[in-house]
Amino acid sequence: MPNCLFCKIISKEIKSNTIYEDEKVVAFLDINPKAPTHILIVPKKHISTILEMEEKDKELIGHIYWVANNLAINNSINQEGFRVVLNCNKDAGQEVFHIHFHLLGGRKFSWPPG
Ligand code: 5GP
Ligand code: ZN
């Protein structure tokens, strides 16, 4: 998708600290981390918000949670705990309109979220 920041990161037109990649997803460090561990897991397919997810994407979204689990273990945040967060549209604070799952850990989080 032209002019999509995360499509440009996926195609390596824009640099990122990529820590995992497979045929379906890329995971890289958030440029402005909100926790000691803050990784963005992004499908290579451009989907602008989770509302644009199609039925055929169900396996892809499940795969993202599988990758999140593995990255949580590899980054040693699995025992203490972590969050996987997806923001959708304005009130949730979505800024980049290519879906991405925030994997956050390394500190205690409050509940309910702010
Ligand atoms: P959102 O608010 O859309 O859920 O999250 C967007 C996230 O992307 C933010 O946490 C922000 O720090 C991150 N971000 C924005 N621009 C860049 C960038 O150019 N590179 C990286 N690695 N992260 C970015
Ligand atoms: Zn995109």
Short mmCIF file of N, CA, C and O and ligand atoms in Angstrom, two decimals:
data_model
loop_
_atom_site.label_atom_id
_atom_site.label_comp_id
_atom_site.label_asym_id
_atom_site.label_seq_id
_atom_site.Cartn_x
_atom_site.Cartn_y
_atom_site.Cartn_z
N MET A 1 0.87 -1.20 0.00
CA MET A 1 0.00 0.00 0.00
C MET A 1 0.90 1.24 0.00
O MET A 1 1.65 1.43 0.95
N PRO A 2 0.83 2.06 -1.05
CA PRO A 2 1.70 3.24 -1.09
C PRO A 2 1.40 4.16 0.10
O PRO A 2 0.26 4.26 0.54
N ASN A 3 2.44 4.79 0.60
CA ASN A 3 2.29 5.74 1.72
C ASN A 3 1.87 5.10 3.03
O ASN A 3 1.41 5.79 3.93
N CYS A 4 2.02 3.79 3.14
CA CYS A 4 1.77 3.15 4.43
C CYS A 4 3.12 2.90 5.10
O CYS A 4 3.98 2.21 4.54
N LEU A 5 3.29 3.50 6.28
CA LEU A 5 4.56 3.40 7.00
C LEU A 5 4.97 1.94 7.23
O LEU A 5 6.13 1.56 6.99
N PHE A 6 4.04 1.12 7.69
CA PHE A 6 4.42 -0.26 8.01
C PHE A 6 4.64 -1.10 6.76
O PHE A 6 5.48 -2.01 6.76
N CYS A 7 3.94 -0.81 5.65
CA CYS A 7 4.28 -1.49 4.38
C CYS A 7 5.71 -1.15 3.98
O CYS A 7 6.44 -2.01 3.48
N LYS A 8 6.13 0.10 4.22
CA LYS A 8 7.50 0.51 3.87
C LYS A 8 8.51 -0.16 4.80
O LYS A 8 9.62 -0.49 4.36
N ILE A 9 8.16 -0.38 6.05
CA ILE A 9 9.06 -1.12 6.96
C ILE A 9 9.14 -2.58 6.51
O ILE A 9 10.22 -3.18 6.46
N ILE A 10 8.01 -3.16 6.12
CA ILE A 10 7.98 -4.57 5.68
C ILE A 10 8.84 -4.74 4.42
O ILE A 10 9.59 -5.71 4.30
N SER A 11 8.75 -3.78 3.49
CA SER A 11 9.52 -3.89 2.24
C SER A 11 10.97 -3.41 2.42
O SER A 11 11.74 -3.43 1.48
N LYS A 12 11.30 -2.94 3.63
CA LYS A 12 12.64 -2.48 4.01
C LYS A 12 13.03 -1.15 3.34
O LYS A 12 14.19 -0.78 3.31
N GLU A 13 12.01 -0.48 2.79
CA GLU A 13 12.23 0.88 2.27
C GLU A 13 12.56 1.82 3.45
O GLU A 13 13.32 2.76 3.30
N ILE A 14 11.96 1.54 4.60
CA ILE A 14 12.27 2.27 5.84
C ILE A 14 12.87 1.28 6.82
O ILE A 14 12.39 0.14 6.96
N LYS A 15 13.94 1.71 7.49
CA LYS A 15 14.67 0.83 8.40
C LYS A 15 13.91 0.62 9.71
O LYS A 15 13.23 1.50 10.20
N SER A 16 14.07 -0.59 10.25
CA SER A 16 13.54 -0.84 11.60
C SER A 16 14.45 -1.86 12.26
O SER A 16 15.28 -2.50 11.61
N ASN A 17 14.29 -1.99 13.58
CA ASN A 17 15.01 -3.03 14.32
C ASN A 17 14.17 -4.31 14.28
O ASN A 17 13.44 -4.61 15.22
N THR A 18 14.29 -5.03 13.17
CA THR A 18 13.49 -6.25 13.02
C THR A 18 14.08 -7.36 13.88
O THR A 18 15.28 -7.62 13.84
N ILE A 19 13.20 -8.00 14.66
CA ILE A 19 13.70 -9.08 15.52
C ILE A 19 13.14 -10.44 15.11
O ILE A 19 13.63 -11.47 15.57
N TYR A 20 12.13 -10.45 14.24
CA TYR A 20 11.57 -11.72 13.78
C TYR A 20 10.89 -11.48 12.44
O TYR A 20 10.27 -10.43 12.23
N GLU A 21 11.01 -12.45 11.55
CA GLU A 21 10.32 -12.36 10.26
C GLU A 21 10.02 -13.76 9.77
O GLU A 21 10.85 -14.67 9.90
N ASP A 22 8.82 -13.96 9.23
CA ASP A 22 8.51 -15.19 8.50
C ASP A 22 7.68 -14.83 7.28
O ASP A 22 7.58 -13.64 6.93
N GLU A 23 7.07 -15.79 6.62
CA GLU A 23 6.38 -15.48 5.36
C GLU A 23 5.11 -14.64 5.59
O GLU A 23 4.63 -13.99 4.66
N LYS A 24 4.62 -14.63 6.83
CA LYS A 24 3.35 -13.94 7.08
C LYS A 24 3.49 -12.64 7.87
O LYS A 24 2.66 -11.75 7.74
N VAL A 25 4.49 -12.55 8.73
CA VAL A 25 4.59 -11.41 9.64
C VAL A 25 6.02 -10.89 9.78
O VAL A 25 6.99 -11.60 9.49
N VAL A 26 6.10 -9.64 10.26
CA VAL A 26 7.38 -9.05 10.69
C VAL A 26 7.17 -8.52 12.11
O VAL A 26 6.09 -8.01 12.43
N ALA A 27 8.19 -8.66 12.95
CA ALA A 27 8.15 -8.08 14.30
C ALA A 27 9.38 -7.21 14.47
O ALA A 27 10.50 -7.60 14.14
N PHE A 28 9.14 -5.99 14.95
CA PHE A 28 10.26 -5.04 15.13
C PHE A 28 10.02 -4.21 16.39
O PHE A 28 8.89 -4.15 16.91
N LEU A 29 11.08 -3.57 16.88
CA LEU A 29 10.99 -2.78 18.10
C LEU A 29 10.25 -1.48 17.83
O LEU A 29 10.48 -0.82 16.80
N ASP A 30 9.36 -1.11 18.76
CA ASP A 30 8.66 0.17 18.65
C ASP A 30 9.67 1.31 18.80
O ASP A 30 10.54 1.27 19.67
N ILE A 31 9.53 2.33 17.96
CA ILE A 31 10.48 3.46 17.96
C ILE A 31 10.35 4.30 19.23
O ILE A 31 11.30 4.99 19.62
N ASN A 32 9.20 4.24 19.88
CA ASN A 32 8.93 5.05 21.08
C ASN A 32 8.34 4.11 22.15
O ASN A 32 7.12 4.11 22.40
N PRO A 33 9.22 3.28 22.76
CA PRO A 33 8.72 2.19 23.60
C PRO A 33 7.96 2.67 24.84
O PRO A 33 8.36 3.62 25.50
N LYS A 34 6.86 1.99 25.13
CA LYS A 34 6.01 2.31 26.29
C LYS A 34 6.26 1.35 27.45
O LYS A 34 5.58 1.41 28.47
N ALA A 35 7.21 0.46 27.28
CA ALA A 35 7.56 -0.52 28.32
C ALA A 35 8.97 -1.02 27.98
O ALA A 35 9.43 -0.85 26.84
N PRO A 36 9.67 -1.63 28.96
CA PRO A 36 11.03 -2.12 28.67
C PRO A 36 11.08 -3.05 27.45
O PRO A 36 12.05 -3.01 26.67
N THR A 37 10.07 -3.89 27.29
CA THR A 37 9.93 -4.66 26.04
C THR A 37 8.70 -4.12 25.32
O THR A 37 7.60 -4.11 25.88
N HIS A 38 8.90 -3.62 24.10
CA HIS A 38 7.77 -3.13 23.29
C HIS A 38 8.05 -3.50 21.84
O HIS A 38 8.83 -2.84 21.15
N ILE A 39 7.41 -4.56 21.42
CA ILE A 39 7.61 -5.11 20.07
C ILE A 39 6.30 -4.97 19.30
O ILE A 39 5.22 -5.19 19.87
N LEU A 40 6.39 -4.59 18.04
CA LEU A 40 5.22 -4.53 17.17
C LEU A 40 5.23 -5.75 16.25
O LEU A 40 6.25 -6.02 15.60
N ILE A 41 4.13 -6.48 16.23
CA ILE A 41 4.00 -7.65 15.36
C ILE A 41 2.99 -7.27 14.27
O ILE A 41 1.85 -6.89 14.58
N VAL A 42 3.44 -7.35 13.03
CA VAL A 42 2.69 -6.75 11.91
C VAL A 42 2.52 -7.78 10.79
O VAL A 42 3.51 -8.37 10.34
N PRO A 43 1.29 -8.00 10.33
CA PRO A 43 1.12 -8.90 9.18
C PRO A 43 1.69 -8.25 7.92
O PRO A 43 1.60 -7.03 7.75
N LYS A 44 2.28 -9.06 7.04
CA LYS A 44 2.79 -8.50 5.78
C LYS A 44 1.65 -8.03 4.89
O LYS A 44 1.83 -7.12 4.09
N LYS A 45 0.49 -8.65 5.05
CA LYS A 45 -0.69 -8.21 4.30
C LYS A 45 -1.18 -6.87 4.87
O LYS A 45 -1.33 -6.74 6.08
N HIS A 46 -1.44 -5.91 4.01
CA HIS A 46 -1.95 -4.61 4.48
C HIS A 46 -3.43 -4.76 4.84
O HIS A 46 -4.28 -5.01 3.98
N ILE A 47 -3.71 -4.57 6.12
CA ILE A 47 -5.10 -4.53 6.63
C ILE A 47 -5.14 -3.25 7.46
O ILE A 47 -4.35 -3.10 8.40
N SER A 48 -6.01 -2.30 7.12
CA SER A 48 -5.88 -0.97 7.73
C SER A 48 -6.35 -0.93 9.18
O SER A 48 -5.70 -0.30 10.01
N THR A 49 -7.46 -1.57 9.50
CA THR A 49 -7.88 -1.72 10.90
C THR A 49 -8.38 -3.15 11.05
O THR A 49 -8.68 -3.83 10.05
N ILE A 50 -8.54 -3.59 12.30
CA ILE A 50 -9.00 -4.97 12.51
C ILE A 50 -10.39 -5.16 11.93
O ILE A 50 -10.80 -6.28 11.59
N LEU A 51 -11.12 -4.04 11.76
CA LEU A 51 -12.46 -4.14 11.17
C LEU A 51 -12.40 -4.56 9.70
O LEU A 51 -13.40 -5.05 9.15
N GLU A 52 -11.25 -4.36 9.05
CA GLU A 52 -11.09 -4.77 7.65
C GLU A 52 -10.61 -6.22 7.54
O GLU A 52 -10.38 -6.71 6.43
N MET A 53 -10.43 -6.88 8.67
CA MET A 53 -10.06 -8.30 8.65
C MET A 53 -11.14 -9.10 7.90
O MET A 53 -12.33 -8.86 8.09
N GLU A 54 -10.70 -10.03 7.05
CA GLU A 54 -11.63 -10.89 6.32
C GLU A 54 -11.63 -12.26 6.97
O GLU A 54 -10.70 -12.63 7.68
N GLU A 55 -12.66 -13.04 6.67
CA GLU A 55 -12.75 -14.38 7.28
C GLU A 55 -11.51 -15.21 6.96
O GLU A 55 -11.00 -15.93 7.81
N LYS A 56 -10.97 -15.03 5.75
CA LYS A 56 -9.78 -15.81 5.36
C LYS A 56 -8.53 -15.40 6.15
O LYS A 56 -7.50 -16.07 6.06
N ASP A 57 -8.61 -14.29 6.90
CA ASP A 57 -7.46 -13.84 7.70
C ASP A 57 -7.44 -14.46 9.10
O ASP A 57 -6.54 -14.14 9.89
N LYS A 58 -8.40 -15.31 9.41
CA LYS A 58 -8.49 -15.86 10.78
C LYS A 58 -7.21 -16.59 11.18
O LYS A 58 -6.73 -16.46 12.30
N GLU A 59 -6.66 -17.35 10.24
CA GLU A 59 -5.44 -18.11 10.56
C GLU A 59 -4.25 -17.15 10.77
O GLU A 59 -3.41 -17.37 11.64
N LEU A 60 -4.22 -16.10 9.96
CA LEU A 60 -3.15 -15.10 10.07
C LEU A 60 -3.17 -14.45 11.46
O LEU A 60 -2.12 -14.29 12.10
N ILE A 61 -4.35 -14.10 11.94
CA ILE A 61 -4.45 -13.45 13.25
C ILE A 61 -4.06 -14.45 14.35
O ILE A 61 -3.36 -14.09 15.31
N GLY A 62 -4.46 -15.68 14.21
CA GLY A 62 -4.03 -16.71 15.16
C GLY A 62 -2.52 -16.88 15.14
O GLY A 62 -1.88 -17.03 16.20
N HIS A 63 -1.93 -16.82 13.96
CA HIS A 63 -0.47 -16.94 13.82
C HIS A 63 0.22 -15.81 14.57
O HIS A 63 1.27 -16.03 15.20
N ILE A 64 -0.34 -14.61 14.52
CA ILE A 64 0.26 -13.47 15.23
C ILE A 64 0.33 -13.75 16.73
O ILE A 64 1.33 -13.46 17.38
N TYR A 65 -0.71 -14.34 17.29
CA TYR A 65 -0.67 -14.68 18.72
C TYR A 65 0.36 -15.77 19.00
O TYR A 65 1.00 -15.77 20.06
N TRP A 66 0.52 -16.68 18.08
CA TRP A 66 1.55 -17.72 18.22
C TRP A 66 2.94 -17.07 18.26
O TRP A 66 3.77 -17.39 19.11
N VAL A 67 3.18 -16.13 17.34
CA VAL A 67 4.46 -15.41 17.31
C VAL A 67 4.64 -14.59 18.59
O VAL A 67 5.73 -14.57 19.18
N ALA A 68 3.56 -13.94 19.06
CA ALA A 68 3.64 -13.15 20.29
C ALA A 68 4.06 -14.03 21.47
O ALA A 68 4.93 -13.64 22.27
N ASN A 69 3.48 -15.21 21.58
CA ASN A 69 3.87 -16.14 22.65
C ASN A 69 5.36 -16.46 22.57
O ASN A 69 6.07 -16.41 23.58
N ASN A 70 5.81 -16.79 21.38
CA ASN A 70 7.22 -17.17 21.23
C ASN A 70 8.15 -16.00 21.54
O ASN A 70 9.19 -16.18 22.19
N LEU A 71 7.76 -14.79 21.11
CA LEU A 71 8.60 -13.61 21.40
C LEU A 71 8.58 -13.29 22.89
O LEU A 71 9.60 -12.86 23.44
N ALA A 72 7.44 -13.50 23.55
CA ALA A 72 7.36 -13.28 25.00
C ALA A 72 8.33 -14.22 25.72
O ALA A 72 9.06 -13.82 26.63
N ILE A 73 8.38 -15.46 25.30
CA ILE A 73 9.30 -16.44 25.90
C ILE A 73 10.74 -16.04 25.61
O ILE A 73 11.58 -15.97 26.51
N ASN A 74 11.03 -15.71 24.34
CA ASN A 74 12.41 -15.36 23.96
C ASN A 74 12.91 -14.10 24.65
O ASN A 74 14.11 -13.94 24.85
N ASN A 75 11.98 -13.20 25.00
CA ASN A 75 12.36 -11.96 25.67
C ASN A 75 12.17 -12.03 27.19
O ASN A 75 12.26 -11.02 27.88
N SER A 76 11.89 -13.24 27.68
CA SER A 76 11.81 -13.52 29.12
C SER A 76 10.79 -12.64 29.85
O SER A 76 11.03 -12.20 30.96
N ILE A 77 9.65 -12.40 29.19
CA ILE A 77 8.57 -11.67 29.87
C ILE A 77 7.37 -12.59 30.10
O ILE A 77 6.32 -12.15 30.58
N ASN A 78 7.53 -13.87 29.78
CA ASN A 78 6.41 -14.79 29.88
C ASN A 78 6.03 -15.11 31.32
O ASN A 78 4.85 -15.20 31.65
N GLN A 79 7.02 -15.24 32.20
CA GLN A 79 6.71 -15.64 33.58
C GLN A 79 6.08 -14.50 34.35
O GLN A 79 5.06 -14.68 35.03
N GLU A 80 6.65 -13.31 34.25
CA GLU A 80 6.12 -12.16 34.99
C GLU A 80 4.80 -11.68 34.39
O GLU A 80 3.92 -11.19 35.10
N GLY A 81 4.70 -11.78 33.06
CA GLY A 81 3.46 -11.40 32.39
C GLY A 81 3.67 -10.33 31.33
O GLY A 81 4.69 -9.63 31.33
N PHE A 82 2.71 -10.24 30.45
CA PHE A 82 2.84 -9.30 29.32
C PHE A 82 1.45 -8.98 28.80
O PHE A 82 0.45 -9.60 29.18
N ARG A 83 1.39 -7.98 27.92
CA ARG A 83 0.14 -7.66 27.24
C ARG A 83 0.35 -7.72 25.73
O ARG A 83 1.42 -7.37 25.24
N VAL A 84 -0.72 -8.12 25.04
CA VAL A 84 -0.78 -8.00 23.58
C VAL A 84 -1.95 -7.07 23.31
O VAL A 84 -3.08 -7.36 23.70
N VAL A 85 -1.66 -5.93 22.68
CA VAL A 85 -2.66 -4.87 22.52
C VAL A 85 -2.82 -4.50 21.05
O VAL A 85 -1.82 -4.33 20.33
N LEU A 86 -4.06 -4.39 20.63
CA LEU A 86 -4.35 -3.88 19.29
C LEU A 86 -5.30 -2.69 19.45
O LEU A 86 -6.34 -2.82 20.09
N ASN A 87 -4.91 -1.55 18.92
CA ASN A 87 -5.75 -0.36 18.98
C ASN A 87 -6.53 -0.23 17.68
O ASN A 87 -5.96 -0.39 16.60
N CYS A 88 -7.82 0.07 17.80
CA CYS A 88 -8.66 0.23 16.61
C CYS A 88 -9.35 1.59 16.62
O CYS A 88 -10.14 1.89 17.51
N ASN A 89 -8.97 2.40 15.65
CA ASN A 89 -9.61 3.71 15.40
C ASN A 89 -9.34 4.73 16.51
O ASN A 89 -8.50 4.50 17.39
N LYS A 90 -10.04 5.82 16.43
CA LYS A 90 -9.69 7.05 17.14
C LYS A 90 -9.66 6.92 18.66
O LYS A 90 -8.66 7.25 19.29
N ASP A 91 -10.74 6.45 19.25
CA ASP A 91 -10.81 6.43 20.71
C ASP A 91 -9.77 5.51 21.33
O ASP A 91 -9.37 5.71 22.48
N ALA A 92 -9.34 4.50 20.59
CA ALA A 92 -8.31 3.59 21.11
C ALA A 92 -6.90 4.12 20.85
O ALA A 92 -5.93 3.56 21.33
N GLY A 93 -6.80 5.18 20.04
CA GLY A 93 -5.50 5.80 19.80
C GLY A 93 -4.71 5.19 18.65
O GLY A 93 -3.49 5.29 18.61
N GLN A 94 -5.40 4.56 17.69
CA GLN A 94 -4.67 4.00 16.54
C GLN A 94 -4.08 5.13 15.71
O GLN A 94 -4.80 6.05 15.31
N GLU A 95 -2.77 5.07 15.50
CA GLU A 95 -2.07 6.11 14.74
C GLU A 95 -1.60 5.62 13.38
O GLU A 95 -1.49 6.40 12.44
N VAL A 96 -1.28 4.34 13.30
CA VAL A 96 -0.80 3.76 12.04
C VAL A 96 -1.88 2.80 11.53
O VAL A 96 -2.24 1.84 12.22
N PHE A 97 -2.36 3.09 10.31
CA PHE A 97 -3.50 2.33 9.79
C PHE A 97 -3.04 1.16 8.93
O PHE A 97 -3.36 1.05 7.75
N HIS A 98 -2.27 0.30 9.57
CA HIS A 98 -1.87 -1.03 9.09
C HIS A 98 -1.80 -1.81 10.40
O HIS A 98 -0.99 -1.47 11.27
N ILE A 99 -2.67 -2.79 10.57
CA ILE A 99 -2.81 -3.40 11.91
C ILE A 99 -1.48 -3.90 12.46
O ILE A 99 -0.63 -4.39 11.72
N HIS A 100 -1.36 -3.74 13.76
CA HIS A 100 -0.14 -4.14 14.47
C HIS A 100 -0.53 -4.51 15.89
O HIS A 100 -1.41 -3.87 16.48
N PHE A 101 0.12 -5.52 16.40
CA PHE A 101 -0.14 -6.00 17.75
C PHE A 101 1.06 -5.58 18.60
O PHE A 101 2.19 -5.93 18.28
N HIS A 102 0.79 -4.81 19.66
CA HIS A 102 1.84 -4.38 20.58
C HIS A 102 2.09 -5.51 21.57
O HIS A 102 1.15 -5.93 22.27
N LEU A 103 3.30 -6.01 21.66
CA LEU A 103 3.69 -6.96 22.71
C LEU A 103 4.48 -6.15 23.74
O LEU A 103 5.54 -5.60 23.43
N LEU A 104 3.90 -6.02 24.94
CA LEU A 104 4.45 -5.15 25.97
C LEU A 104 4.78 -5.96 27.22
O LEU A 104 3.96 -6.77 27.66
N GLY A 105 5.93 -5.70 27.80
CA GLY A 105 6.29 -6.40 29.03
C GLY A 105 7.48 -5.75 29.70
O GLY A 105 8.03 -4.76 29.21
N GLY A 106 7.83 -6.29 30.88
CA GLY A 106 9.00 -5.79 31.61
C GLY A 106 8.65 -4.78 32.68
O GLY A 106 9.54 -4.22 33.32
N ARG A 107 7.36 -4.53 32.87
CA ARG A 107 6.92 -3.67 33.97
C ARG A 107 5.49 -4.07 34.32
O ARG A 107 4.85 -4.82 33.57
N LYS A 108 5.01 -3.55 35.46
CA LYS A 108 3.63 -3.84 35.85
C LYS A 108 2.69 -2.87 35.14
O LYS A 108 2.96 -1.67 35.07
N PHE A 109 1.60 -3.37 34.61
CA PHE A 109 0.61 -2.54 33.92
C PHE A 109 -0.61 -2.34 34.80
O PHE A 109 -0.98 -3.22 35.58
N SER A 110 -1.24 -1.18 34.65
CA SER A 110 -2.44 -0.93 35.44
C SER A 110 -3.66 -1.49 34.71
O SER A 110 -3.65 -1.73 33.50
N TRP A 111 -4.71 -1.69 35.48
CA TRP A 111 -6.00 -2.13 34.93
C TRP A 111 -7.10 -1.42 35.66
O TRP A 111 -7.04 -1.36 36.89
N PRO A 112 -8.09 -0.82 35.04
CA PRO A 112 -8.28 -0.82 33.59
C PRO A 112 -7.25 0.06 32.88
O PRO A 112 -6.70 0.96 33.50
N PRO A 113 -7.03 -0.19 31.59
CA PRO A 113 -6.04 0.60 30.85
C PRO A 113 -6.50 2.05 30.74
O PRO A 113 -7.69 2.33 30.76
N GLY A 114 -5.57 2.97 30.62
CA GLY A 114 -5.88 4.41 30.59
C GLY A 114 -6.58 4.81 29.31
O GLY A 114 -6.62 4.09 28.36
P1 5GP B 1 -0.85 2.73 17.41
O1 5GP B 1 -1.04 3.96 18.22
O2 5GP B 1 -1.24 2.93 15.96
O3 5GP B 1 -1.51 1.51 18.00
O4 5GP B 1 0.69 2.39 17.46
C1 5GP B 1 1.61 2.88 16.55
C2 5GP B 1 2.98 2.57 17.12
O5 5GP B 1 3.93 2.67 16.09
C3 5GP B 1 3.40 3.55 18.23
O6 5GP B 1 3.68 2.82 19.43
C4 5GP B 1 4.63 4.23 17.66
O7 5GP B 1 5.64 4.48 18.63
C5 5GP B 1 5.11 3.24 16.61
N1 5GP B 1 5.81 3.83 15.48
C6 5GP B 1 5.42 4.93 14.78
N2 5GP B 1 6.28 5.18 13.78
C7 5GP B 1 7.24 4.22 13.85
C8 5GP B 1 8.42 3.94 13.07
O8 5GP B 1 8.76 4.64 12.11
N3 5GP B 1 9.16 2.87 13.43
C9 5GP B 1 8.82 2.08 14.49
N4 5GP B 1 9.64 1.05 14.76
N5 5GP B 1 7.72 2.30 15.23
C10 5GP B 1 6.93 3.36 14.93
ZN ZN B 2 0.43 -1.18 5.07
#
